[in-house]
Amino acid sequence: MKMNLELISPGFCGGAQPKTRAEIRVPAIRGQLRWWFRLLGGFASLRQKGMGLREQEDTIFGAARKDKCQASQLHVRVRIMRSAQSTPKNLCDMQQSYDYLLFPLRPAEQKKNPNALQEAKRAVFDDCLPSFELYLNWRGDAEWVADIEALGFLFGYLGSLGMRSRRAMGALAFAPDNDQRIPPFAEVIRHFAEPDSFCIREIAMADREDPVSVLAAWLRNWRAYLNHNMEPNEGAPGFSYAKNDHDVGFHFEKQGQTTYRPALGLPIIQRYRNANPTVNWEPAEEGMERFASPVILRPYRSPHTGLKKALVFFVDKYAWPPQAEVVLRSKFTKEEHHKVSLEMYQRMKQDPKLSLVKELSPD
């Protein structure tokens, strides 16, 4: 199958030279296809025949384990249609409303070197966004073709590429010049075994509003202690949770306190204005260095109407594990373990500013 896709938000698509050149890369696309395939539990038709997720995945994407080596049956190819030169930029060059979403890209040495933010550059598709043809060539059993095509269409509907893709960057959409029918989303999602693994909501926005800015403001109102003026974000729906975690970080030597923001992703780097050292929040489970956020922000453009939307995905399947703890560390204090509550995560899902997306309903 062939689809024409394009980026609709800035893409930090780092390749061999991530600081100087962004690229649309096949390995990144394969990784995204595999992620969506796993999330949705594989294909429903194959599960009904008794084929488990691992066996399906090995057949499609290949396997290289001690007990099994198998070549991939799915060949992915990309052809750039609208060439876009990426630009090495620092965060000061990006839209100010994006600052909150791009904070983790700030250089670690910013405190010691006031010019670090200006000097640290990353290649990004921003001023001109690329368009490309995506080819998915299936070399396996012909009975799988319809399912493989559904995976491709799902990627076109909801996919993204590059760093900060969970935070609205690198969002994809079907290009207007597709020469084949784009099936309705409900027709696509029914090919998968676990379509309820995540839910999609939208934030209401005006016609000319930028979806990335809308998503950034929404997340900040739930997650941040400070607003864009660097003042306490009082009145925001998540302020009490953010203040709680701010205070826990300030006095984290009191072991066993309840925290909320780790359920939205780790690690967290907490910096204070006074002499307090930086506090690092990390998963307490040994060998687990990070926890990917189950709240995904995604700009979207309908292939049927052309309307833009600001979407939020809640991936319950990958929510914070029950009973798991977070560990807080700083330079001068011994580490302490604290509890993580899902209360804020659940309240975010019930935010009255969010609504169902009829076009992306599985029914």
mmCIF file of C-alpha atoms in Angstrom:
data_model
loop_
_atom_site.group_PDB
_atom_site.id
_atom_site.type_symbol
_atom_site.label_atom_id
_atom_site.label_comp_id
_atom_site.label_asym_id
_atom_site.label_seq_id
_atom_site.Cartn_x
_atom_site.Cartn_y
_atom_site.Cartn_z
ATOM 1 C CA MET A 1 0.000 0.000 0.000
ATOM 2 C CA LYS A 2 1.006 3.620 -0.485
ATOM 3 C CA MET A 3 -0.068 6.677 1.507
ATOM 4 C CA ASN A 4 0.871 10.324 1.267
ATOM 5 C CA LEU A 5 1.560 11.798 4.706
ATOM 6 C CA GLU A 6 2.864 15.112 6.013
ATOM 7 C CA LEU A 7 3.945 16.670 9.280
ATOM 8 C CA ILE A 8 1.492 19.206 10.726
ATOM 9 C CA SER A 9 3.514 20.283 13.780
ATOM 10 C CA PRO A 10 7.249 20.935 14.325
ATOM 11 C CA GLY A 11 9.248 17.715 14.112
ATOM 12 C CA PHE A 12 12.445 17.036 16.048
ATOM 13 C CA CYS A 13 13.207 14.064 13.808
ATOM 14 C CA GLY A 14 16.861 13.500 14.620
ATOM 15 C CA GLY A 15 18.843 11.141 12.431
ATOM 16 C CA ALA A 16 22.576 10.596 12.162
ATOM 17 C CA GLN A 17 23.182 14.296 12.869
ATOM 18 C CA PRO A 18 20.346 15.361 15.201
ATOM 19 C CA LYS A 19 21.843 18.787 15.925
ATOM 20 C CA THR A 20 22.175 19.825 12.298
ATOM 21 C CA ARG A 21 19.758 17.778 10.175
ATOM 22 C CA ALA A 22 16.282 16.334 10.740
ATOM 23 C CA GLU A 23 15.182 13.336 8.670
ATOM 24 C CA ILE A 24 12.102 11.228 7.972
ATOM 25 C CA ARG A 25 13.571 7.808 8.774
ATOM 26 C CA VAL A 26 12.208 4.311 8.164
ATOM 27 C CA PRO A 27 13.386 2.937 11.569
ATOM 28 C CA ALA A 28 11.376 5.645 13.343
ATOM 29 C CA ILE A 29 8.268 4.762 11.338
ATOM 30 C CA ARG A 30 8.693 1.045 12.037
ATOM 31 C CA GLY A 31 9.010 1.841 15.736
ATOM 32 C CA GLN A 32 5.754 3.792 15.675
ATOM 33 C CA LEU A 33 3.934 1.045 13.773
ATOM 34 C CA ARG A 34 5.131 -1.503 16.317
ATOM 35 C CA TRP A 35 4.068 0.722 19.255
ATOM 36 C CA TRP A 36 0.512 1.097 17.966
ATOM 37 C CA PHE A 37 0.359 -2.607 17.095
ATOM 38 C CA ARG A 38 1.336 -3.585 20.654
ATOM 39 C CA LEU A 39 -0.974 -1.048 22.269
ATOM 40 C CA LEU A 40 -3.977 -2.386 20.382
ATOM 41 C CA GLY A 41 -3.199 -6.029 21.158
ATOM 42 C CA GLY A 42 -2.430 -7.128 17.615
ATOM 43 C CA PHE A 43 -5.007 -8.038 14.992
ATOM 44 C CA ALA A 44 -8.428 -9.347 16.004
ATOM 45 C CA SER A 45 -8.654 -11.785 13.078
ATOM 46 C CA LEU A 46 -5.398 -13.505 14.055
ATOM 47 C CA ARG A 47 -6.259 -13.646 17.750
ATOM 48 C CA GLN A 48 -9.486 -15.416 16.833
ATOM 49 C CA LYS A 49 -7.349 -18.044 15.089
ATOM 50 C CA GLY A 50 -5.319 -18.577 18.267
ATOM 51 C CA MET A 51 -2.256 -16.518 17.307
ATOM 52 C CA GLY A 52 -0.913 -14.515 20.254
ATOM 53 C CA LEU A 53 0.511 -11.002 20.185
ATOM 54 C CA ARG A 54 4.159 -12.080 20.329
ATOM 55 C CA GLU A 55 3.786 -14.504 17.424
ATOM 56 C CA GLN A 56 2.001 -11.871 15.341
ATOM 57 C CA GLU A 57 4.648 -9.274 16.146
ATOM 58 C CA ASP A 58 7.523 -11.610 15.280
ATOM 59 C CA THR A 59 5.962 -12.385 11.913
ATOM 60 C CA ILE A 60 5.334 -8.747 11.025
ATOM 61 C CA PHE A 61 8.385 -6.990 12.446
ATOM 62 C CA GLY A 62 10.866 -9.846 12.800
ATOM 63 C CA ALA A 63 12.625 -11.228 15.872
ATOM 64 C CA ALA A 64 16.209 -11.401 17.100
ATOM 65 C CA ARG A 65 16.177 -13.282 20.394
ATOM 66 C CA LYS A 66 18.307 -16.124 21.721
ATOM 67 C CA ASP A 67 15.484 -18.572 21.154
ATOM 68 C CA LYS A 68 14.252 -17.154 17.857
ATOM 69 C CA CYS A 69 15.558 -15.321 14.801
ATOM 70 C CA GLN A 70 13.031 -14.384 12.155
ATOM 71 C CA ALA A 71 13.070 -11.903 9.264
ATOM 72 C CA SER A 72 10.417 -9.207 9.063
ATOM 73 C CA GLN A 73 7.658 -9.759 6.522
ATOM 74 C CA LEU A 74 6.880 -6.023 6.385
ATOM 75 C CA HIS A 75 9.049 -3.854 4.156
ATOM 76 C CA VAL A 76 8.767 -0.110 4.835
ATOM 77 C CA ARG A 77 9.953 2.495 2.359
ATOM 78 C CA VAL A 78 9.775 6.303 2.278
ATOM 79 C CA ARG A 79 9.946 8.719 -0.641
ATOM 80 C CA ILE A 80 10.126 12.430 0.160
ATOM 81 C CA MET A 81 7.606 14.435 -1.887
ATOM 82 C CA ARG A 82 7.861 17.968 -0.525
ATOM 83 C CA SER A 83 11.455 18.444 0.461
ATOM 84 C CA ALA A 84 11.811 20.475 3.626
ATOM 85 C CA GLN A 85 15.155 21.687 4.846
ATOM 86 C CA SER A 86 15.382 21.313 8.596
ATOM 87 C CA THR A 87 16.885 24.198 10.535
ATOM 88 C CA PRO A 88 19.202 23.996 13.545
ATOM 89 C CA LYS A 89 17.288 25.972 16.173
ATOM 90 C CA ASN A 90 17.487 26.605 19.874
ATOM 91 C CA LEU A 91 14.368 26.821 22.013
ATOM 92 C CA CYS A 92 14.492 30.623 21.927
ATOM 93 C CA ASP A 93 13.723 30.434 18.182
ATOM 94 C CA MET A 94 10.529 28.411 18.670
ATOM 95 C CA GLN A 95 7.072 29.820 19.407
ATOM 96 C CA GLN A 96 6.914 31.019 23.005
ATOM 97 C CA SER A 97 3.704 29.073 23.619
ATOM 98 C CA TYR A 98 5.654 25.849 22.952
ATOM 99 C CA ASP A 99 8.156 26.470 25.776
ATOM 100 C CA TYR A 100 6.367 24.317 28.327
ATOM 101 C CA LEU A 101 6.240 21.293 26.022
ATOM 102 C CA LEU A 102 9.905 21.629 25.060
ATOM 103 C CA PHE A 103 11.311 22.138 28.555
ATOM 104 C CA PRO A 104 13.058 18.702 28.686
ATOM 105 C CA LEU A 105 15.131 19.702 25.659
ATOM 106 C CA ARG A 106 16.778 22.523 27.596
ATOM 107 C CA PRO A 107 20.495 21.963 28.255
ATOM 108 C CA ALA A 108 21.389 20.585 31.679
ATOM 109 C CA GLU A 109 24.202 23.135 32.101
ATOM 110 C CA GLN A 110 21.827 26.104 31.786
ATOM 111 C CA LYS A 111 22.329 27.164 35.418
ATOM 112 C CA LYS A 112 26.121 27.286 35.103
ATOM 113 C CA ASN A 113 26.184 28.796 31.618
ATOM 114 C CA PRO A 114 23.639 31.603 30.987
ATOM 115 C CA ASN A 115 24.208 31.257 27.233
ATOM 116 C CA ALA A 116 23.601 27.500 27.160
ATOM 117 C CA LEU A 117 20.007 27.872 25.953
ATOM 118 C CA GLN A 118 21.083 30.010 22.995
ATOM 119 C CA GLU A 119 24.034 27.769 22.147
ATOM 120 C CA ALA A 120 22.229 24.410 22.329
ATOM 121 C CA LYS A 121 20.642 23.724 18.944
ATOM 122 C CA ARG A 122 18.601 20.852 17.515
ATOM 123 C CA ALA A 123 17.563 20.275 13.950
ATOM 124 C CA VAL A 124 13.814 20.675 13.537
ATOM 125 C CA PHE A 125 11.268 20.743 10.735
ATOM 126 C CA ASP A 126 9.473 23.971 11.611
ATOM 127 C CA ASP A 127 9.345 26.743 8.998
ATOM 128 C CA CYS A 128 8.589 24.220 6.247
ATOM 129 C CA LEU A 129 7.084 20.812 7.041
ATOM 130 C CA PRO A 130 7.852 17.773 4.858
ATOM 131 C CA SER A 131 5.465 15.576 2.904
ATOM 132 C CA PHE A 132 6.317 11.996 1.982
ATOM 133 C CA GLU A 133 5.030 8.817 0.417
ATOM 134 C CA LEU A 134 4.935 5.846 2.774
ATOM 135 C CA TYR A 135 5.075 2.386 1.216
ATOM 136 C CA LEU A 136 4.147 -0.691 3.253
ATOM 137 C CA ASN A 137 4.973 -3.806 1.245
ATOM 138 C CA TRP A 138 3.696 -7.017 2.833
ATOM 139 C CA ARG A 139 5.625 -10.140 1.861
ATOM 140 C CA GLY A 140 3.727 -12.632 3.967
ATOM 141 C CA ASP A 141 0.392 -14.432 3.820
ATOM 142 C CA ALA A 142 -2.144 -12.629 1.614
ATOM 143 C CA GLU A 143 -4.793 -13.038 4.326
ATOM 144 C CA TRP A 144 -2.921 -10.435 6.397
ATOM 145 C CA VAL A 145 -3.039 -7.660 3.784
ATOM 146 C CA ALA A 146 -6.222 -5.953 5.017
ATOM 147 C CA ASP A 147 -4.905 -5.909 8.599
ATOM 148 C CA ILE A 148 -1.529 -4.511 7.530
ATOM 149 C CA GLU A 149 -3.298 -1.773 5.578
ATOM 150 C CA ALA A 150 -5.365 -0.958 8.674
ATOM 151 C CA LEU A 151 -2.132 -0.525 10.654
ATOM 152 C CA GLY A 152 -0.873 1.882 8.005
ATOM 153 C CA PHE A 153 -4.085 3.899 8.023
ATOM 154 C CA LEU A 154 -4.048 4.035 11.828
ATOM 155 C CA PHE A 155 -0.541 5.504 11.667
ATOM 156 C CA GLY A 156 -1.808 8.105 9.207
ATOM 157 C CA TYR A 157 -4.679 9.046 11.504
ATOM 158 C CA LEU A 158 -2.857 9.178 14.851
ATOM 159 C CA GLY A 159 0.882 8.771 14.267
ATOM 160 C CA SER A 160 3.805 11.069 14.988
ATOM 161 C CA LEU A 161 7.586 11.097 14.656
ATOM 162 C CA GLY A 162 10.573 12.413 16.568
ATOM 163 C CA MET A 163 11.397 13.700 20.029
ATOM 164 C CA ARG A 164 8.544 15.112 22.149
ATOM 165 C CA SER A 165 6.025 13.308 19.949
ATOM 166 C CA ARG A 166 3.934 12.602 23.066
ATOM 167 C CA ARG A 167 3.864 16.344 23.596
ATOM 168 C CA ALA A 168 2.349 17.487 20.294
ATOM 169 C CA MET A 169 5.540 17.555 18.211
ATOM 170 C CA GLY A 170 5.973 15.707 14.917
ATOM 171 C CA ALA A 171 2.256 15.027 14.405
ATOM 172 C CA LEU A 172 1.270 13.420 11.103
ATOM 173 C CA ALA A 173 -1.772 13.730 8.879
ATOM 174 C CA PHE A 174 -2.874 12.405 5.510
ATOM 175 C CA ALA A 175 -1.701 14.736 2.740
ATOM 176 C CA PRO A 176 -4.517 16.218 0.620
ATOM 177 C CA ASP A 177 -3.157 14.567 -2.546
ATOM 178 C CA ASN A 178 -3.752 10.931 -1.533
ATOM 179 C CA ASP A 179 -4.835 8.980 -4.600
ATOM 180 C CA GLN A 180 -6.699 6.311 -2.666
ATOM 181 C CA ARG A 181 -9.714 6.200 -0.385
ATOM 182 C CA ILE A 182 -9.021 6.900 3.292
ATOM 183 C CA PRO A 183 -11.401 4.587 5.193
ATOM 184 C CA PRO A 184 -13.336 5.929 8.205
ATOM 185 C CA PHE A 185 -11.529 5.520 11.519
ATOM 186 C CA ALA A 186 -14.167 3.075 12.819
ATOM 187 C CA GLU A 187 -13.454 0.836 9.839
ATOM 188 C CA VAL A 188 -9.728 0.929 10.628
ATOM 189 C CA ILE A 189 -9.827 0.366 14.391
ATOM 190 C CA ARG A 190 -12.068 -2.704 14.200
ATOM 191 C CA HIS A 191 -9.148 -4.681 12.767
ATOM 192 C CA PHE A 192 -7.433 -4.615 16.168
ATOM 193 C CA ALA A 193 -7.974 -6.943 19.115
ATOM 194 C CA GLU A 194 -8.019 -4.302 21.882
ATOM 195 C CA PRO A 195 -9.461 -1.052 20.494
ATOM 196 C CA ASP A 196 -10.367 0.130 24.002
ATOM 197 C CA SER A 197 -6.721 0.254 25.151
ATOM 198 C CA PHE A 198 -6.868 4.040 24.949
ATOM 199 C CA CYS A 199 -9.454 6.786 24.583
ATOM 200 C CA ILE A 200 -9.412 9.958 22.487
ATOM 201 C CA ARG A 201 -10.731 13.339 23.592
ATOM 202 C CA GLU A 202 -10.579 16.786 22.039
ATOM 203 C CA ILE A 203 -10.166 20.280 23.467
ATOM 204 C CA ALA A 204 -12.508 22.847 21.943
ATOM 205 C CA MET A 205 -10.606 25.476 19.972
ATOM 206 C CA ALA A 206 -11.347 28.426 17.716
ATOM 207 C CA ASP A 207 -10.910 28.071 13.951
ATOM 208 C CA ARG A 208 -7.570 29.872 13.740
ATOM 209 C CA GLU A 209 -6.070 28.695 17.008
ATOM 210 C CA ASP A 210 -2.870 26.678 16.915
ATOM 211 C CA PRO A 211 -3.538 23.129 18.229
ATOM 212 C CA VAL A 212 -0.042 22.874 19.745
ATOM 213 C CA SER A 213 -0.537 26.067 21.763
ATOM 214 C CA VAL A 214 -3.986 24.908 22.916
ATOM 215 C CA LEU A 215 -2.577 21.567 24.063
ATOM 216 C CA ALA A 216 0.365 23.227 25.833
ATOM 217 C CA ALA A 217 -1.952 25.550 27.772
ATOM 218 C CA TRP A 218 -4.238 22.665 28.758
ATOM 219 C CA LEU A 219 -1.387 20.501 30.070
ATOM 220 C CA ARG A 220 0.198 23.402 31.937
ATOM 221 C CA ASN A 221 -3.089 24.120 33.725
ATOM 222 C CA TRP A 222 -3.117 20.545 35.004
ATOM 223 C CA ARG A 223 0.523 19.850 35.656
ATOM 224 C CA ALA A 224 2.462 23.050 36.390
ATOM 225 C CA TYR A 225 3.016 24.857 39.685
ATOM 226 C CA LEU A 226 3.966 28.072 37.848
ATOM 227 C CA ASN A 227 2.123 29.777 34.990
ATOM 228 C CA HIS A 228 3.736 31.397 31.937
ATOM 229 C CA ASN A 229 4.505 34.497 34.032
ATOM 230 C CA MET A 230 6.432 32.267 36.461
ATOM 231 C CA GLU A 231 3.899 32.889 39.222
ATOM 232 C CA PRO A 232 1.921 30.246 41.172
ATOM 233 C CA ASN A 233 -0.731 28.897 38.803
ATOM 234 C CA GLU A 234 -3.562 29.389 41.293
ATOM 235 C CA GLY A 235 -7.048 28.705 39.982
ATOM 236 C CA ALA A 236 -5.876 26.084 37.497
ATOM 237 C CA PRO A 237 -7.559 22.649 37.857
ATOM 238 C CA GLY A 238 -4.291 20.898 38.690
ATOM 239 C CA PHE A 239 -2.757 23.540 40.952
ATOM 240 C CA SER A 240 -3.399 21.704 44.228
ATOM 241 C CA TYR A 241 -1.660 18.596 42.856
ATOM 242 C CA ALA A 242 1.259 20.602 41.461
ATOM 243 C CA LYS A 243 1.665 22.502 44.733
ATOM 244 C CA ASN A 244 1.625 19.237 46.662
ATOM 245 C CA ASP A 245 4.438 17.833 44.502
ATOM 246 C CA HIS A 246 6.336 21.124 44.672
ATOM 247 C CA ASP A 247 6.235 20.940 48.475
ATOM 248 C CA VAL A 248 7.158 17.244 48.542
ATOM 249 C CA GLY A 249 10.237 18.006 46.462
ATOM 250 C CA PHE A 250 11.158 20.832 48.814
ATOM 251 C CA HIS A 251 10.940 18.560 51.886
ATOM 252 C CA PHE A 252 11.246 15.103 50.361
ATOM 253 C CA GLU A 253 13.158 13.715 53.336
ATOM 254 C CA LYS A 254 9.738 12.912 54.861
ATOM 255 C CA GLN A 255 9.379 9.434 53.398
ATOM 256 C CA GLY A 256 6.064 7.979 52.180
ATOM 257 C CA GLN A 257 4.315 11.174 51.065
ATOM 258 C CA THR A 258 1.682 10.992 48.304
ATOM 259 C CA THR A 259 2.560 12.488 44.911
ATOM 260 C CA TYR A 260 0.582 12.929 41.683
ATOM 261 C CA ARG A 261 2.643 14.182 38.744
ATOM 262 C CA PRO A 262 4.785 11.035 38.370
ATOM 263 C CA ALA A 263 1.659 9.368 36.924
ATOM 264 C CA LEU A 264 2.103 11.707 33.931
ATOM 265 C CA GLY A 265 5.660 10.621 33.183
ATOM 266 C CA LEU A 266 9.163 10.325 34.648
ATOM 267 C CA PRO A 267 11.864 11.448 35.105
ATOM 268 C CA ILE A 268 11.014 14.873 36.503
ATOM 269 C CA ILE A 269 13.739 17.457 37.089
ATOM 270 C CA GLN A 270 12.629 19.881 39.790
ATOM 271 C CA ARG A 271 14.589 23.111 40.107
ATOM 272 C CA TYR A 272 14.066 25.705 42.837
ATOM 273 C CA ARG A 273 14.866 29.413 42.790
ATOM 274 C CA ASN A 274 16.556 29.415 46.183
ATOM 275 C CA ALA A 275 19.597 27.503 47.379
ATOM 276 C CA ASN A 276 17.819 24.137 47.382
ATOM 277 C CA PRO A 277 19.558 21.650 45.078
ATOM 278 C CA THR A 278 17.873 20.212 42.002
ATOM 279 C CA VAL A 279 15.626 17.237 42.830
ATOM 280 C CA ASN A 280 15.378 14.308 40.418
ATOM 281 C CA TRP A 281 12.220 12.175 40.420
ATOM 282 C CA GLU A 282 12.660 8.679 38.987
ATOM 283 C CA PRO A 283 10.837 5.319 39.054
ATOM 284 C CA ALA A 284 11.743 3.381 42.194
ATOM 285 C CA GLU A 285 11.638 0.035 40.380
ATOM 286 C CA GLU A 286 15.145 -1.251 39.721
ATOM 287 C CA GLY A 287 16.156 -1.061 36.069
ATOM 288 C CA MET A 288 13.296 1.291 35.178
ATOM 289 C CA GLU A 289 14.919 4.594 34.238
ATOM 290 C CA ARG A 290 11.856 6.334 32.861
ATOM 291 C CA PHE A 291 8.088 6.091 32.686
ATOM 292 C CA ALA A 292 6.481 7.235 29.437
ATOM 293 C CA SER A 293 3.458 9.450 29.909
ATOM 294 C CA PRO A 294 0.059 7.807 29.316
ATOM 295 C CA VAL A 295 -1.306 11.278 28.444
ATOM 296 C CA ILE A 296 -0.443 12.009 24.820
ATOM 297 C CA LEU A 297 -1.071 15.362 23.134
ATOM 298 C CA ARG A 298 -1.708 15.229 19.412
ATOM 299 C CA PRO A 299 -2.577 17.885 16.821
ATOM 300 C CA TYR A 300 -4.927 16.347 14.254
ATOM 301 C CA ARG A 301 -6.281 17.220 10.833
ATOM 302 C CA SER A 302 -9.284 15.360 9.502
ATOM 303 C CA PRO A 303 -8.698 13.635 6.151
ATOM 304 C CA HIS A 304 -12.415 14.013 5.434
ATOM 305 C CA THR A 305 -13.148 17.647 6.405
ATOM 306 C CA GLY A 306 -9.701 19.226 6.714
ATOM 307 C CA LEU A 307 -10.590 20.597 10.152
ATOM 308 C CA LYS A 308 -7.809 20.832 12.736
ATOM 309 C CA LYS A 309 -8.292 19.569 16.271
ATOM 310 C CA ALA A 310 -6.343 19.429 19.530
ATOM 311 C CA LEU A 311 -6.513 15.815 20.744
ATOM 312 C CA VAL A 312 -5.590 14.151 24.019
ATOM 313 C CA PHE A 313 -5.039 10.379 24.204
ATOM 314 C CA PHE A 314 -5.390 8.646 27.571
ATOM 315 C CA VAL A 315 -3.549 5.331 27.352
ATOM 316 C CA ASP A 316 -4.948 3.401 30.321
ATOM 317 C CA LYS A 317 -3.109 0.262 29.238
ATOM 318 C CA TYR A 318 0.192 1.987 30.037
ATOM 319 C CA ALA A 319 -0.948 3.914 33.121
ATOM 320 C CA TRP A 320 1.202 4.086 36.267
ATOM 321 C CA PRO A 321 1.430 0.587 37.829
ATOM 322 C CA PRO A 322 -0.532 0.099 41.082
ATOM 323 C CA GLN A 323 1.615 0.134 44.231
ATOM 324 C CA ALA A 324 4.695 1.365 42.328
ATOM 325 C CA GLU A 325 6.642 4.161 44.013
ATOM 326 C CA VAL A 326 8.746 7.113 42.945
ATOM 327 C CA VAL A 327 12.209 7.863 44.324
ATOM 328 C CA LEU A 328 13.483 11.412 44.867
ATOM 329 C CA ARG A 329 17.196 12.179 44.790
ATOM 330 C CA SER A 330 19.306 15.290 45.231
ATOM 331 C CA LYS A 331 22.994 16.057 45.504
ATOM 332 C CA PHE A 332 23.153 16.490 49.275
ATOM 333 C CA THR A 333 20.278 14.371 50.617
ATOM 334 C CA LYS A 334 19.758 10.611 50.685
ATOM 335 C CA GLU A 335 17.071 9.259 48.377
ATOM 336 C CA GLU A 336 13.537 8.755 49.654
ATOM 337 C CA HIS A 337 10.603 6.722 48.313
ATOM 338 C CA HIS A 338 7.111 8.180 47.941
ATOM 339 C CA LYS A 339 3.667 6.975 46.887
ATOM 340 C CA VAL A 340 2.078 7.808 43.537
ATOM 341 C CA SER A 341 -1.658 8.450 43.245
ATOM 342 C CA LEU A 342 -3.682 8.248 40.017
ATOM 343 C CA GLU A 343 -6.218 10.784 41.294
ATOM 344 C CA MET A 344 -5.002 13.647 39.096
ATOM 345 C CA TYR A 345 -4.756 11.382 36.035
ATOM 346 C CA GLN A 346 -8.358 10.240 36.531
ATOM 347 C CA ARG A 347 -9.566 13.817 37.027
ATOM 348 C CA MET A 348 -7.840 14.913 33.839
ATOM 349 C CA LYS A 349 -9.878 12.334 31.934
ATOM 350 C CA GLN A 350 -13.044 13.893 33.364
ATOM 351 C CA ASP A 351 -12.079 17.487 32.518
ATOM 352 C CA PRO A 352 -15.258 19.250 31.270
ATOM 353 C CA LYS A 353 -13.138 20.988 28.621
ATOM 354 C CA LEU A 354 -12.664 17.615 26.923
ATOM 355 C CA SER A 355 -15.235 15.978 24.681
ATOM 356 C CA LEU A 356 -15.631 12.864 22.550
ATOM 357 C CA VAL A 357 -14.403 12.967 18.964
ATOM 358 C CA LYS A 358 -17.216 11.565 16.845
ATOM 359 C CA GLU A 359 -15.001 11.126 13.782
ATOM 360 C CA LEU A 360 -12.535 9.022 15.814
ATOM 361 C CA SER A 361 -15.082 6.912 17.659
ATOM 362 C CA PRO A 362 -14.579 3.121 17.392
ATOM 363 C CA ASP A 363 -18.342 2.650 16.955
#
